[in-house]
PDB file of C-alpha atoms in Angstrom:
ATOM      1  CA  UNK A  96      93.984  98.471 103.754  1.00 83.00           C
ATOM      2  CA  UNK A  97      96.885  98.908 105.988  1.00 94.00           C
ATOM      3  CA  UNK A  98      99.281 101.686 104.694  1.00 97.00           C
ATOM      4  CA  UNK A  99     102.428  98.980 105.723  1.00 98.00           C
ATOM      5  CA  UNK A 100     101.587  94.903 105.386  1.00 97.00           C
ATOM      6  CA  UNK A 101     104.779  92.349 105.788  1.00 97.00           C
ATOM      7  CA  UNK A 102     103.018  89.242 105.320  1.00 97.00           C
ATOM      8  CA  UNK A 103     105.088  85.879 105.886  1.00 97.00           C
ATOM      9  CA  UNK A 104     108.706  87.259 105.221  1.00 97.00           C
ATOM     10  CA  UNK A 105     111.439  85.783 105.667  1.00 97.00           C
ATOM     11  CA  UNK A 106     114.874  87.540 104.980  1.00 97.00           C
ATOM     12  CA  UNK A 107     118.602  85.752 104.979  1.00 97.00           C
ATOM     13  CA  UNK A 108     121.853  86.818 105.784  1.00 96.00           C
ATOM     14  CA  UNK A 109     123.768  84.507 103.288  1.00 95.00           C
ATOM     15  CA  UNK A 110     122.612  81.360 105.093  1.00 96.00           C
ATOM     16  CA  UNK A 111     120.959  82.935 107.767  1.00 96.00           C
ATOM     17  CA  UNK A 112     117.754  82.695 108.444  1.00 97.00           C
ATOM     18  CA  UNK A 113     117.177  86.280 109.979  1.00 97.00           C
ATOM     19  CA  UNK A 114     113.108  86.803 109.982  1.00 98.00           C
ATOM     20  CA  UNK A 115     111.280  83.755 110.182  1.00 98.00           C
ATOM     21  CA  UNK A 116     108.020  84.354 108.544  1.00 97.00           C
ATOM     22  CA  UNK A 117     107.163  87.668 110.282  1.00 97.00           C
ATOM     23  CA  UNK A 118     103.445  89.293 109.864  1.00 98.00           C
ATOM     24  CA  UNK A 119     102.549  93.191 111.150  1.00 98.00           C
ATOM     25  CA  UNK A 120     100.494  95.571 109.644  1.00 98.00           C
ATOM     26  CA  UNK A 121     101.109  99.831 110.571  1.00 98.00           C
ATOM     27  CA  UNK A 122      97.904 101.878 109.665  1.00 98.00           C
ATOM     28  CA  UNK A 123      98.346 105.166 108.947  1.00 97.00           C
ATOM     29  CA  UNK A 124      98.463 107.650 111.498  1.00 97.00           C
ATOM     30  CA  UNK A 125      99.969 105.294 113.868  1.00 98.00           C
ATOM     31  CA  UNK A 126     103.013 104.885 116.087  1.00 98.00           C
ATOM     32  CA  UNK A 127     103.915 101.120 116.114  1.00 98.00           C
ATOM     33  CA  UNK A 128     106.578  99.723 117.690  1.00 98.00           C
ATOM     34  CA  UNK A 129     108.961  96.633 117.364  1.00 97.00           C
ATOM     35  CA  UNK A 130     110.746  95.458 120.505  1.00 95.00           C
ATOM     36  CA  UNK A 131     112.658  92.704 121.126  1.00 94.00           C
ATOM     37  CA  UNK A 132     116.438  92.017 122.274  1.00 91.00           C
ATOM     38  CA  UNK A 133     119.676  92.211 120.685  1.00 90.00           C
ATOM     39  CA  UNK A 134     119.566  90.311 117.252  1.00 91.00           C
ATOM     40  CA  UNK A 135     116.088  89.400 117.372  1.00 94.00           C
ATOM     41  CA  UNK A 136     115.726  90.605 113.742  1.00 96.00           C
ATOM     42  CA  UNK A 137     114.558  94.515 114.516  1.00 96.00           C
ATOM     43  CA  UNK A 138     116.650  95.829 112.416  1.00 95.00           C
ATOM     44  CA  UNK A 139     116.532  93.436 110.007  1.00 97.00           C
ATOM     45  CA  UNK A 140     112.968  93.946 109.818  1.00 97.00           C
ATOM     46  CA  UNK A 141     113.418  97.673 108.660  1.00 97.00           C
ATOM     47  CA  UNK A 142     116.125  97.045 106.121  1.00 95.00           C
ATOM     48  CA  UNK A 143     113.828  94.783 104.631  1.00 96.00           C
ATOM     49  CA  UNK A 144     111.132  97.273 104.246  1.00 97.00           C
ATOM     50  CA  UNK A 145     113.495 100.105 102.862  1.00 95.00           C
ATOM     51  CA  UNK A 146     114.608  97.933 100.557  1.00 94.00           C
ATOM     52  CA  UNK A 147     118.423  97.412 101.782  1.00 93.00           C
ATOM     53  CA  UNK A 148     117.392  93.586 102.174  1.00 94.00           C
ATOM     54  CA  UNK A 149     115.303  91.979 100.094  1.00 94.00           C
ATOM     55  CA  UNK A 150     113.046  89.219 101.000  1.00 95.00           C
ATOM     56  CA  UNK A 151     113.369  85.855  99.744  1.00 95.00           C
ATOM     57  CA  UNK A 152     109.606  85.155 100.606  1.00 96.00           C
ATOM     58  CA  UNK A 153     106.849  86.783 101.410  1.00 96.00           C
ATOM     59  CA  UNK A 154     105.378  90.075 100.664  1.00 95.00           C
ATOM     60  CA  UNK A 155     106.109  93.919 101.520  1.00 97.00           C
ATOM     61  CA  UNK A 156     103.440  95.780 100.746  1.00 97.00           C
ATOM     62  CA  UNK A 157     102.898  99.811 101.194  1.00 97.00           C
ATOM     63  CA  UNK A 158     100.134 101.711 100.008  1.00 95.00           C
ATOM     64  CA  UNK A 159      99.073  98.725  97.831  1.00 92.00           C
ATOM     65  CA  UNK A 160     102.508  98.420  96.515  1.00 93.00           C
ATOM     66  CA  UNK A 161     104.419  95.699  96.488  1.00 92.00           C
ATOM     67  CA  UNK A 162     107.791  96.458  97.874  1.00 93.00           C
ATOM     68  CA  UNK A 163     109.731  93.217  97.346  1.00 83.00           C
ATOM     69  CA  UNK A 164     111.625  94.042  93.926  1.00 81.00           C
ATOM     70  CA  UNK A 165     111.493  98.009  94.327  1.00 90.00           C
ATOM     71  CA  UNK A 166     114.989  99.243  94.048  1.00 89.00           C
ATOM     72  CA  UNK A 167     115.582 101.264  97.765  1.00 87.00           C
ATOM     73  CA  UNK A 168     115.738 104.296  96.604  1.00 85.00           C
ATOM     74  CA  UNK A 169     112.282 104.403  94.455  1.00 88.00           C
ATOM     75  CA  UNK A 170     110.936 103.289  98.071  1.00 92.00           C
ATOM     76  CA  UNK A 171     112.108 106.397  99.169  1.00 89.00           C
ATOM     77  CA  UNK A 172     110.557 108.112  96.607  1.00 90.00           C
ATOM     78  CA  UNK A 173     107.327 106.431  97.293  1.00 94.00           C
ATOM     79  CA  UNK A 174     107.207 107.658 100.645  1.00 94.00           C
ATOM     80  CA  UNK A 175     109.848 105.770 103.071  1.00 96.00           C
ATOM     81  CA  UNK A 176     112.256 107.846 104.769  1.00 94.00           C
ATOM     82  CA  UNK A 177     114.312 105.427 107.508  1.00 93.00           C
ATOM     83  CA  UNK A 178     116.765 106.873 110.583  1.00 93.00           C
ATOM     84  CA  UNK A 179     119.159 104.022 110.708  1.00 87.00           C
ATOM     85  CA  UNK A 180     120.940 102.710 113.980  1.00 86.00           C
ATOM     86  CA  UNK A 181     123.911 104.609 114.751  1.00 78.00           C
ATOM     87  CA  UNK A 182     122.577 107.817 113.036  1.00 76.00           C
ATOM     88  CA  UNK A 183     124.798 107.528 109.876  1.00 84.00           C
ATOM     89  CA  UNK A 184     124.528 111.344 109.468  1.00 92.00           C
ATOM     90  CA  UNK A 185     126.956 112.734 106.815  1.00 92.00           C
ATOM     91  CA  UNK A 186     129.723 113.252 109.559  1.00 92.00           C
ATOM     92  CA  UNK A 187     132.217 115.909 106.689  1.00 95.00           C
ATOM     93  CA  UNK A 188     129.142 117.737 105.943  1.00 96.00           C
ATOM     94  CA  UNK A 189     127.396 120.417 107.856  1.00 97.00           C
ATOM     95  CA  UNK A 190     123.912 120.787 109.224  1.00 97.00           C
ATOM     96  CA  UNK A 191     122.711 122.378 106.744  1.00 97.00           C
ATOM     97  CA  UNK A 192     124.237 120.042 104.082  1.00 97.00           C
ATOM     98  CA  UNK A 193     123.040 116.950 105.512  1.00 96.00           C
ATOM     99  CA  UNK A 194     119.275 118.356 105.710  1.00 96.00           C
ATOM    100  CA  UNK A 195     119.848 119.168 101.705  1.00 95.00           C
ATOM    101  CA  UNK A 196     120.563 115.337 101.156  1.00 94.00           C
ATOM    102  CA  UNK A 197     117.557 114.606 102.909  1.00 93.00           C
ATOM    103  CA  UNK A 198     115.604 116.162 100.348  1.00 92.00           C
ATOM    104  CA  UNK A 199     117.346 115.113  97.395  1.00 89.00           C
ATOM    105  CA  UNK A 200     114.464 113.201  96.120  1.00 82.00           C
ATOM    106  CA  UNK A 201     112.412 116.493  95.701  1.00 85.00           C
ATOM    107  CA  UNK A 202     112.849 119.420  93.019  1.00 89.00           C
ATOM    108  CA  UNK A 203     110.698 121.951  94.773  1.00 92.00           C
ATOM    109  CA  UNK A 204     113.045 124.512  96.788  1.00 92.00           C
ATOM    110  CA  UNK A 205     110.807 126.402  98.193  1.00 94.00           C
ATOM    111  CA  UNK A 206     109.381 123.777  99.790  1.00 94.00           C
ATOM    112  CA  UNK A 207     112.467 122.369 100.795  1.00 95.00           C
ATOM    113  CA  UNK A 208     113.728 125.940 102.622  1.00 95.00           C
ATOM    114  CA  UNK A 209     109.786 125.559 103.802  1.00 95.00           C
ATOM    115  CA  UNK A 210     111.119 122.100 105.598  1.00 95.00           C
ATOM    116  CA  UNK A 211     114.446 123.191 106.637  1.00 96.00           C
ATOM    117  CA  UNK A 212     113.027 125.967 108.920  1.00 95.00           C
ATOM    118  CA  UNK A 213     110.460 123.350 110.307  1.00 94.00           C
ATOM    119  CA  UNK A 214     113.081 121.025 111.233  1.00 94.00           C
ATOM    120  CA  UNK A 215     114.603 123.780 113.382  1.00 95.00           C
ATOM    121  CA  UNK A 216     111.731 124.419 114.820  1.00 93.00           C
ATOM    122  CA  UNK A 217     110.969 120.773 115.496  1.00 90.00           C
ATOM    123  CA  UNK A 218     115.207 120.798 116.266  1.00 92.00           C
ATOM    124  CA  UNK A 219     115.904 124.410 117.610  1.00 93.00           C
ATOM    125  CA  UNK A 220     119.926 123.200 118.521  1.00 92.00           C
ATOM    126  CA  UNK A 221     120.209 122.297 114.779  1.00 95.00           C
ATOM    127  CA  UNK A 222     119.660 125.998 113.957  1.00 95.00           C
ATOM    128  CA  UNK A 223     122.312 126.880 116.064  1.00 95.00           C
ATOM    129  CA  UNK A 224     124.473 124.987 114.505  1.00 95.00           C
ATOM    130  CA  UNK A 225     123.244 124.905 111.171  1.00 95.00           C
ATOM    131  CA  UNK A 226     127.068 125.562 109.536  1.00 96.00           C
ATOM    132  CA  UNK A 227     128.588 123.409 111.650  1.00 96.00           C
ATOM    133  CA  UNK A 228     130.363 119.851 110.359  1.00 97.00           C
ATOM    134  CA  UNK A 229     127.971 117.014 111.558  1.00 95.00           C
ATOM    135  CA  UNK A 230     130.735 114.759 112.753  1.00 94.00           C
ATOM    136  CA  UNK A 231     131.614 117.249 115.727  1.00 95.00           C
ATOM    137  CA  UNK A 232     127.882 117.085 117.003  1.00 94.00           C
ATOM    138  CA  UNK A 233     127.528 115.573 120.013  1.00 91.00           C
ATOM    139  CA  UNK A 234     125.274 112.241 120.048  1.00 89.00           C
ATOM    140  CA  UNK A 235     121.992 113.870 120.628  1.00 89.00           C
ATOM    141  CA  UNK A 236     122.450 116.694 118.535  1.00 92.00           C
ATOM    142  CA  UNK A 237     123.020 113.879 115.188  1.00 94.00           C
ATOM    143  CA  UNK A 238     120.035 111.712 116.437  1.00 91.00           C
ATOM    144  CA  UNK A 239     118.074 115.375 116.110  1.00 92.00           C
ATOM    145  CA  UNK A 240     119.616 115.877 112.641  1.00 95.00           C
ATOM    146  CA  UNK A 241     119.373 111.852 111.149  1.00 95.00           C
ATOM    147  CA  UNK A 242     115.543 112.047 112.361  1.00 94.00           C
ATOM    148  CA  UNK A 243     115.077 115.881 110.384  1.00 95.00           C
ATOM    149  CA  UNK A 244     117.372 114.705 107.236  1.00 96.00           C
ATOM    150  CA  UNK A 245     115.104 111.819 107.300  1.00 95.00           C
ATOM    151  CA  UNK A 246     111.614 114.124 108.235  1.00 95.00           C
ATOM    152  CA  UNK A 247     113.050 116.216 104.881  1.00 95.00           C
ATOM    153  CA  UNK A 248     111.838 113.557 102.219  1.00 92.00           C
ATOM    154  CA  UNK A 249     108.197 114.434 103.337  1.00 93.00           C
ATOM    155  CA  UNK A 250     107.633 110.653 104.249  1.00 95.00           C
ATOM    156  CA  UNK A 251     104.265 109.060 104.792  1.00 96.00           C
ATOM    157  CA  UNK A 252     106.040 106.360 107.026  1.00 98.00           C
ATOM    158  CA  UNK A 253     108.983 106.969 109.285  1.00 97.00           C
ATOM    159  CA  UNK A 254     111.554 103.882 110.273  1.00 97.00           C
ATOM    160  CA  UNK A 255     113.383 105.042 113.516  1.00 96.00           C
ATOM    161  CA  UNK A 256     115.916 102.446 114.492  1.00 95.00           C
ATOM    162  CA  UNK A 257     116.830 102.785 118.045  1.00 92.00           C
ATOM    163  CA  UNK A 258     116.764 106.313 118.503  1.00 92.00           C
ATOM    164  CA  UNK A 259     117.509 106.344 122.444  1.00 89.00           C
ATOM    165  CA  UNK A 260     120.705 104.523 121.597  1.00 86.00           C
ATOM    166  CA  UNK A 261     123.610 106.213 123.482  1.00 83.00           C
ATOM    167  CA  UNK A 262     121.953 109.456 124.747  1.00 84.00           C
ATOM    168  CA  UNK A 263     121.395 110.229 128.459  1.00 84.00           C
ATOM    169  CA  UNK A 264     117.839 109.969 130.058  1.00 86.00           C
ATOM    170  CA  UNK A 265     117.180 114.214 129.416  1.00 84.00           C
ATOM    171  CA  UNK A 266     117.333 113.686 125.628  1.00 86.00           C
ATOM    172  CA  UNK A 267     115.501 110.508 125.282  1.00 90.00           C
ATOM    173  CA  UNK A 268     112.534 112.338 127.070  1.00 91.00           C
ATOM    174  CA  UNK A 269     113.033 115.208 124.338  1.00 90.00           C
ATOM    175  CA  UNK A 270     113.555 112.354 120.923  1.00 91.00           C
ATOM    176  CA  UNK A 271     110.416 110.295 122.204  1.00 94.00           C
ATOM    177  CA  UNK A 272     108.206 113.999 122.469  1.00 93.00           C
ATOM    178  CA  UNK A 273     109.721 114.778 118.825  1.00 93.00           C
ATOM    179  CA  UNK A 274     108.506 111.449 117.737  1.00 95.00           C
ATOM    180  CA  UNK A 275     104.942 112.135 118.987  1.00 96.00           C
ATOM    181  CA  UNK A 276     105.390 115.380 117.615  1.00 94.00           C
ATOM    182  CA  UNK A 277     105.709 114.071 114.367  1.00 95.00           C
ATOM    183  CA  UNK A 278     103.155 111.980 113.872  1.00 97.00           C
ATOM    184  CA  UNK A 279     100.450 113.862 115.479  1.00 96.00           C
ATOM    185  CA  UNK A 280     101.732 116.392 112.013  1.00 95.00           C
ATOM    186  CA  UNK A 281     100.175 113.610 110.091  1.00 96.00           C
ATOM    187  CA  UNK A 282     103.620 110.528 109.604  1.00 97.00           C
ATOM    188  CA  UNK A 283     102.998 107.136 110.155  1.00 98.00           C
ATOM    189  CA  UNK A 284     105.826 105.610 112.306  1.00 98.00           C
ATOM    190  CA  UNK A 285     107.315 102.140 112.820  1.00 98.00           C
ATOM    191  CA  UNK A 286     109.671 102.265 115.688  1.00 98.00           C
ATOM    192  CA  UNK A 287     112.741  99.923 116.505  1.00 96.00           C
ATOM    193  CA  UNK A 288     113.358 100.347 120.296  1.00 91.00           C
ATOM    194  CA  UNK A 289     115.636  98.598 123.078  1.00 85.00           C
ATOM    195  CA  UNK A 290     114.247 101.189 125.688  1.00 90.00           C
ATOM    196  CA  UNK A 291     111.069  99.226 125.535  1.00 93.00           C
ATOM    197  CA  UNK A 292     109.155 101.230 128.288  1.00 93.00           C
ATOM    198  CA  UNK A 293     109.897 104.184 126.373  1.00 93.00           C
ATOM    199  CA  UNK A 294     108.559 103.122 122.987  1.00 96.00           C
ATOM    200  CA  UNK A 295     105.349 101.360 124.431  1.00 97.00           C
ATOM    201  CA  UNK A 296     104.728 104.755 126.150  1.00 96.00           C
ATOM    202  CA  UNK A 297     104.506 106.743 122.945  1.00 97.00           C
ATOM    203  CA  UNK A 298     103.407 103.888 120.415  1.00 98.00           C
ATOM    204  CA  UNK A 299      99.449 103.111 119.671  1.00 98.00           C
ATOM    205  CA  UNK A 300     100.709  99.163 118.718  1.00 98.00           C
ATOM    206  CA  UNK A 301     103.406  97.093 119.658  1.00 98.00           C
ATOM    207  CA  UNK A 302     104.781  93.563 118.373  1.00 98.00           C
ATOM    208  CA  UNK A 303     107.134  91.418 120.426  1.00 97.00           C
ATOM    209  CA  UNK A 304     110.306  89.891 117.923  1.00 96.00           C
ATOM    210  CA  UNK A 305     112.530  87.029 119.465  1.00 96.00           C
ATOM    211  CA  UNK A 306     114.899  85.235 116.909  1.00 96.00           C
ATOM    212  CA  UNK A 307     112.884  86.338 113.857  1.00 97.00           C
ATOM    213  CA  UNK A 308     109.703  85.434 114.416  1.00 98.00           C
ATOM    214  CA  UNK A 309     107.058  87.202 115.982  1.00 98.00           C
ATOM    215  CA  UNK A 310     105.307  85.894 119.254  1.00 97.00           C
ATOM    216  CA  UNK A 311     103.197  89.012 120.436  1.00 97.00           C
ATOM    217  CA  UNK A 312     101.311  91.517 119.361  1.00 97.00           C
ATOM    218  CA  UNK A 313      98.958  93.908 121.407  1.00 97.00           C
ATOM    219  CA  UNK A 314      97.709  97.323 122.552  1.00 97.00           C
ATOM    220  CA  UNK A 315     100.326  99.113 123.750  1.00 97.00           C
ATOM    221  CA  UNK A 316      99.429  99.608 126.554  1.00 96.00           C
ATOM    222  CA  UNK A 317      98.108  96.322 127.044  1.00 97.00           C
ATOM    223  CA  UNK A 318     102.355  95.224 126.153  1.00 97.00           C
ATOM    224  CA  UNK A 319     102.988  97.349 129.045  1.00 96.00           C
ATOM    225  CA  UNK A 320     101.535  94.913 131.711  1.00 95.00           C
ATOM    226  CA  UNK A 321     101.848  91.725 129.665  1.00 95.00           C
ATOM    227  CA  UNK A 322     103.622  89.818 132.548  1.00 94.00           C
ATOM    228  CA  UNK A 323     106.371  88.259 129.658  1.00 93.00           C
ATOM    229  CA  UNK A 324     106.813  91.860 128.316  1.00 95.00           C
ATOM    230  CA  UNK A 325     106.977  92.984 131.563  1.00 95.00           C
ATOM    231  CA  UNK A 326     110.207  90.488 133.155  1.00 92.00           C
ATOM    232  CA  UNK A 327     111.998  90.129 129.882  1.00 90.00           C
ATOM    233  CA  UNK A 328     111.730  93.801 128.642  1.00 89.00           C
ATOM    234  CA  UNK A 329     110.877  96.395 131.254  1.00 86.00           C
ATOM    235  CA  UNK A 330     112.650  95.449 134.140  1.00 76.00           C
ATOM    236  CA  UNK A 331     109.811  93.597 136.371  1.00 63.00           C
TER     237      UNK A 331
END
């Protein structure tokens, strides 16, 4: 059994029709990624499994659970953390505050100051800065602290929506190692990605989105010389 199963979903913005019947599976232990271009239905895809959208068919099923009419912040509970587009770190807050609300699920503080030092080792500028306001971080250093708020819920699957958005080329080299980084520590990861050369690079899986519905999956690397993957997503 796959640890993550959407099987025939289909998800609506009032009267659109956003995903179009998609199917993918995530086993755990993998890095699988989702590519496609702006407004295939990415991130619609991921706010459908954390529970911010909710399906109006089809199934959502993690760890044998069915996800569809789980309130979103049980599915965090159950094991979903998800870095959403943009960041959306707590910009009044500090570091240090924002990696507390990551773990606000969990009662166990020594654990949680157990987590806090592993993000900054994982995220050694966030230690640095660990008492200062989020909002006057520059854009890598708040991708570095949305993916270790997120990392502090102890997830089983991590949702990363575009995570190279923005940064320059040095610090989308040091995100993408970070993500391998953390899921060779054990987490699952489903990856939303524009830089598609990127994502296939690190990824085990990848599945090909346009307008909702999906019309590849493969290998990664496999995706990498697919010769439509190849002249409408990596530059060839």
């Amino acid at each position: 059994m796959a640890l993550l199963e959407l099987e025939n979903v289909h998800s609506y913005y009032g009267s659109i029709h956003a995903l179009k019947g998609i199917s993918l599976t995530v086993e755990k232990g993998e890095i699988v990624t989702l590519i496609g271009a702006n407004g295939a239905g990415k991130s619609t895809t991921l706010r459908t499994i954390s529970g911010i959208l909710r399906p109006r068919q089809g199934r959502v099923m993690f760890d044998g659970q069915d996800l569809a009419k789980t309130p979103a912040h049980k599915i965090v509970n159950l094991g979903i953390s998800q870095v959403p587009e943009g960041r959306g770190v707590f910009s009044k807050l500090t570091v240090m505050e924002n990696l507390e609300m990551g773990a606000f699920v969990r009662t166990d503080k020594a654990g949680i100051q157990e987590d806090i030092e592993h993000a900054f080792t994982l995220f050694p500028r966030l230690k640095e800065r660990q008492k200062q306001v989020a909002g006057t971080l520059s854009g890598g250093e708040q991708q570095m602290l949305a993916m270790a708020r997120a990392m502090m819920a102890r997830p089983n699957l991590l949702l990363l929506d575009e995570p190279s958005m923005g940064l320059a080329p040095i610090l989308v080299d040091g995100i993408f190692e970070t993500i391998v980084n953390i899921n060779n520590e054990g987490t699952t990861v489903l990856l939303v990605e524009q830089n598609a050369l990127m994502a296939l690079q690190v990824a085990h899986r990848g599945y090909v989105i346009q307008t909702g519905e999906i019309v590849l999956t493969d290998d990664a690397k496999a995706l990498q010389v697919n010769e439509m993957v190849r002249e409408a997503y990596l530059g060839h």
